[in-house]
PDB file of C-alpha atoms in Angstrom:
ATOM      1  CA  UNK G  17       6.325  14.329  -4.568  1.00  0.00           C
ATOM      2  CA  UNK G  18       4.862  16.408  -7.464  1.00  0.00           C
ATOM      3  CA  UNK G  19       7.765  15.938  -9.954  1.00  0.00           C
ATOM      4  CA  UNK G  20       7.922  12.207  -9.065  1.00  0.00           C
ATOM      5  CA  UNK G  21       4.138  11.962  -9.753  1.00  0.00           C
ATOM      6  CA  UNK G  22       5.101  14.038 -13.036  1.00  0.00           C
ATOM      7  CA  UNK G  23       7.278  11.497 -13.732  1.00  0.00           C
ATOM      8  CA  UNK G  24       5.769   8.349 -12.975  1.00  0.00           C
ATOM      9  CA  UNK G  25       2.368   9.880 -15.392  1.00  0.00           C
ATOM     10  CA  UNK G  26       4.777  10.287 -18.851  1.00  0.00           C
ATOM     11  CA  UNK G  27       4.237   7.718 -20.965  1.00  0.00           C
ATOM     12  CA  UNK G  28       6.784   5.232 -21.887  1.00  0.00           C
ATOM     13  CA  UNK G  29       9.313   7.193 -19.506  1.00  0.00           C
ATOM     14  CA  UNK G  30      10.068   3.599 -17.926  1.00  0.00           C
ATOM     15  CA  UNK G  31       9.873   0.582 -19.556  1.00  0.00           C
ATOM     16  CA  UNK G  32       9.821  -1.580 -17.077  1.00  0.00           C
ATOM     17  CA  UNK G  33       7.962  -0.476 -13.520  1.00  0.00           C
ATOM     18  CA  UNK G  34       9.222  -3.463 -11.380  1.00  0.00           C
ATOM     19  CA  UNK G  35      12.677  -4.319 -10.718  1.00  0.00           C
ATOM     20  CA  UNK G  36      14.426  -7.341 -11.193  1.00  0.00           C
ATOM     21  CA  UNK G  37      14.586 -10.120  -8.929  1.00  0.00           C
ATOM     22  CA  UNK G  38      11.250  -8.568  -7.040  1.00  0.00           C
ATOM     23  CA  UNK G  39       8.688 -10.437  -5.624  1.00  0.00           C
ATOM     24  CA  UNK G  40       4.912  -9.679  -5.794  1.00  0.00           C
ATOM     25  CA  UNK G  41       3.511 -12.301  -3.954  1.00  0.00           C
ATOM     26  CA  UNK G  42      -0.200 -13.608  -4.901  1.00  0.00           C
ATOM     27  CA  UNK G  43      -2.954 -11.306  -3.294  1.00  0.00           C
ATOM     28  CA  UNK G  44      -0.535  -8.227  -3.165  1.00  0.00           C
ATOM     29  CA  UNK G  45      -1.852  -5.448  -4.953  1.00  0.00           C
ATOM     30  CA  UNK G  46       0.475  -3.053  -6.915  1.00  0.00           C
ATOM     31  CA  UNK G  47      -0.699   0.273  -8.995  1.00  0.00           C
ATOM     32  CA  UNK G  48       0.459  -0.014 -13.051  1.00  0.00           C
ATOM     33  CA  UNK G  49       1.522   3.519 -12.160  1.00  0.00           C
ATOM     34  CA  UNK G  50       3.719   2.586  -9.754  1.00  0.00           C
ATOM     35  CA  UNK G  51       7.599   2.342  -9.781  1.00  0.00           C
ATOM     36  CA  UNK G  52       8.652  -0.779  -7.651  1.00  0.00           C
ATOM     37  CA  UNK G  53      12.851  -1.237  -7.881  1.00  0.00           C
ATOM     38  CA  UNK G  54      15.444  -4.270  -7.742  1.00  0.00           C
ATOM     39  CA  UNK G  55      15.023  -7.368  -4.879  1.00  0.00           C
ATOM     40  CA  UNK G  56      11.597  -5.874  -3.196  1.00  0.00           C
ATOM     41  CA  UNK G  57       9.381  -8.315  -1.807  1.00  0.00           C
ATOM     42  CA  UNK G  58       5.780  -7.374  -1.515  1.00  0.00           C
ATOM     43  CA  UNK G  59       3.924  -9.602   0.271  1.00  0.00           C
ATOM     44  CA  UNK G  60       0.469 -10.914  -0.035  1.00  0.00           C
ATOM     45  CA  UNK G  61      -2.170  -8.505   1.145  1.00  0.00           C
ATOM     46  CA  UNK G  62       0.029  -5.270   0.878  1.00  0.00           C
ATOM     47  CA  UNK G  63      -1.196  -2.457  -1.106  1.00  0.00           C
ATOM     48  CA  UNK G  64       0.631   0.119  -3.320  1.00  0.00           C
ATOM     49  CA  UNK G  65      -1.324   2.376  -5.281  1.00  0.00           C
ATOM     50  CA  UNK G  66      -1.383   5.660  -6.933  1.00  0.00           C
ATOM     51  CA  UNK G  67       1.704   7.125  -8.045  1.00  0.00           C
ATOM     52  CA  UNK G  68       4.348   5.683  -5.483  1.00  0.00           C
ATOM     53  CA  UNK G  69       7.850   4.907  -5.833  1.00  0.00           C
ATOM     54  CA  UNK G  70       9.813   1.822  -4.245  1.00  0.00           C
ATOM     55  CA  UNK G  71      13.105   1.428  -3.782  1.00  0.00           C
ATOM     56  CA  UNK G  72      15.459  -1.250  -4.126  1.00  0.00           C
ATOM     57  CA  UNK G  73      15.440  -3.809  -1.922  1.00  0.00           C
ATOM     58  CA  UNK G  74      12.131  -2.480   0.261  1.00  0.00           C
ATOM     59  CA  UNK G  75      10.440  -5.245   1.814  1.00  0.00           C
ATOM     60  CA  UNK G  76       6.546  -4.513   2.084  1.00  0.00           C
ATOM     61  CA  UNK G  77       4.552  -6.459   4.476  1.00  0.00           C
ATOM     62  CA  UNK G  78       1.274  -8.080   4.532  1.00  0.00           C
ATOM     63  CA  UNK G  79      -0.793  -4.764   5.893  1.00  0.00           C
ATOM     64  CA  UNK G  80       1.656  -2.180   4.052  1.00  0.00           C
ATOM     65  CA  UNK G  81      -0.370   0.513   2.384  1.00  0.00           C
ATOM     66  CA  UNK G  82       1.673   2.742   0.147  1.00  0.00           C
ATOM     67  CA  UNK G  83      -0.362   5.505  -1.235  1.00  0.00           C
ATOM     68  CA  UNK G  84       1.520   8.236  -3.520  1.00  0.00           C
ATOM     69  CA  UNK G  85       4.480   7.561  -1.792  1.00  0.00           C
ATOM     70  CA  UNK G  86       8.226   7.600  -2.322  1.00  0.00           C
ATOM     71  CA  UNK G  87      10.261   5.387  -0.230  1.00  0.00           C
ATOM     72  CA  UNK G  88      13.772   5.694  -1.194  1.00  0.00           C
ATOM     73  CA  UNK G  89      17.022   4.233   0.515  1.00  0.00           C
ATOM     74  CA  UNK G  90      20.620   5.580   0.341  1.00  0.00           C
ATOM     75  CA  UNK G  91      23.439   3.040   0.361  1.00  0.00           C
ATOM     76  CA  UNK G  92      23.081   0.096   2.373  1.00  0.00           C
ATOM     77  CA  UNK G  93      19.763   1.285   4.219  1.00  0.00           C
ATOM     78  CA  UNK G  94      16.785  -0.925   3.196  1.00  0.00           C
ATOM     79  CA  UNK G  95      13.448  -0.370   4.562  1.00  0.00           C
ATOM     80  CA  UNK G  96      10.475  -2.397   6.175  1.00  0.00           C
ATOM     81  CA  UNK G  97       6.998  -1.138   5.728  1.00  0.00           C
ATOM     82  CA  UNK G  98       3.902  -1.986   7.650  1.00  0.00           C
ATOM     83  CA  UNK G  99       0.420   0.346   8.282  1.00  0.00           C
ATOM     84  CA  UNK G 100      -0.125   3.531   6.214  1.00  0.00           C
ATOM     85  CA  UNK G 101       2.155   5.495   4.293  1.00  0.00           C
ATOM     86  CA  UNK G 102       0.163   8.378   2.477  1.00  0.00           C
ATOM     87  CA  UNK G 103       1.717  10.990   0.273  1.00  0.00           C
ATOM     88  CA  UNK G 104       5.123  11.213   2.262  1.00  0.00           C
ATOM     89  CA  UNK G 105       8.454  10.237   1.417  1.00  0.00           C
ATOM     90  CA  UNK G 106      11.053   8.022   3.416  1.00  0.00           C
ATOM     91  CA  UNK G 107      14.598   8.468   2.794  1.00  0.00           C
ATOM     92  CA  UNK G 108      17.969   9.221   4.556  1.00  0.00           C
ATOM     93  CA  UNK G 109      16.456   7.800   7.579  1.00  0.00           C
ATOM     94  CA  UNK G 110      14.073  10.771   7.507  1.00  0.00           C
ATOM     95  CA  UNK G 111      10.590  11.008   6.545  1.00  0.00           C
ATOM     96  CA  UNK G 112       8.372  13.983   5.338  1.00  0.00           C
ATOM     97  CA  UNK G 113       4.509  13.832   5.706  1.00  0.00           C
ATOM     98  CA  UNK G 114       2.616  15.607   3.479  1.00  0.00           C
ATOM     99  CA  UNK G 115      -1.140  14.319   4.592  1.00  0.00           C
ATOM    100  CA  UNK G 116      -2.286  14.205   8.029  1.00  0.00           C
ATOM    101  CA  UNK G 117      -3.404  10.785   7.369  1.00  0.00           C
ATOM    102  CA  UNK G 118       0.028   9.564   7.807  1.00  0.00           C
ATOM    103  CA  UNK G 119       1.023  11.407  11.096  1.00  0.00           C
ATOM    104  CA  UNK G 120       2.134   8.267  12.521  1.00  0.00           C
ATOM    105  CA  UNK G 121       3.933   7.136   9.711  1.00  0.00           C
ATOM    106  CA  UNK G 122       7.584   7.011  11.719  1.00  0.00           C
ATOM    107  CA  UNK G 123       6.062   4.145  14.108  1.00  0.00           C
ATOM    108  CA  UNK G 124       5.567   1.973  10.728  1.00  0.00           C
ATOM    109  CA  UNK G 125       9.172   2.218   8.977  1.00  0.00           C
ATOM    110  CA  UNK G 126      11.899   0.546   9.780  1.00  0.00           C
ATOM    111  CA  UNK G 127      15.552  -0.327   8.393  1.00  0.00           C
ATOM    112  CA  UNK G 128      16.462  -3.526   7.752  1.00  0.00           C
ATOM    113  CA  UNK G 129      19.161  -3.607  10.746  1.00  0.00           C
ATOM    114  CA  UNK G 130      15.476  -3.372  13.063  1.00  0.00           C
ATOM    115  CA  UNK G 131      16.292   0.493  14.036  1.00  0.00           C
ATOM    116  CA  UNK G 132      12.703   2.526  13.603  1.00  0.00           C
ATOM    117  CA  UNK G 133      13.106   5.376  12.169  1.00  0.00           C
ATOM    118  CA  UNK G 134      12.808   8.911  14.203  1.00  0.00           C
ATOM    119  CA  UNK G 135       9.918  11.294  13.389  1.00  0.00           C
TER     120      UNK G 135
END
């Protein structure tokens, strides 16, 4: 989490922090810090902030909260994110918690093929 945090604080390091073909519906909020990738679609009412990374094709829904996060999928694995995710990081069908305030994180992610992810 540290080095993307690092990353995602360097100036001009990207150009652009949301994808292409992404939608940010009205009401959603999204950090300027963030990184949000290719075909997301955050809906209205979700919340990323801080330093968090999103990863192409990650659908956030209405009561998503993404707090210094990284969600990242592998290949054709594309997540679904509802509740709290706070300072962890989703990938590989895995997900490490760093803050107890997201202990119950695995109930809230799920691929897009409906399977919920295992703590």
């Amino acid at each position: 989490l540290a080095t993307h945090w690092d990353l995602l604080e360097q100036p001009g390091f990207f150009q652009e922090r949301v994808g292409k073909n992404t939608i940010i519906e009205p009401g959603a909020i999204v950090s300027d810090k963030s990184l949000i990738g290719d075909n997301c679609h955050i809906q209205a009412g979700a919340v990323v902030t801080g330093l968090s990374c999103i990863s192409d094709g990650t659908i956030l829904t209405a009561d998503a909260r993404v707090a210094n996060s990284v969600i990242w999928s592998m290949g054709q694995d594309r997540y679904t994110v509802s509740g709290p995710v706070v300072c962890s990081i989703v990938g590989a069908d895995q997900c490490v918690e760093v803050d107890l305030l997201s202990s119950r994180l695995h109930e809230h992610i799920y691929r897009t093929d409906g399977a919920r992810l295992r703590a």
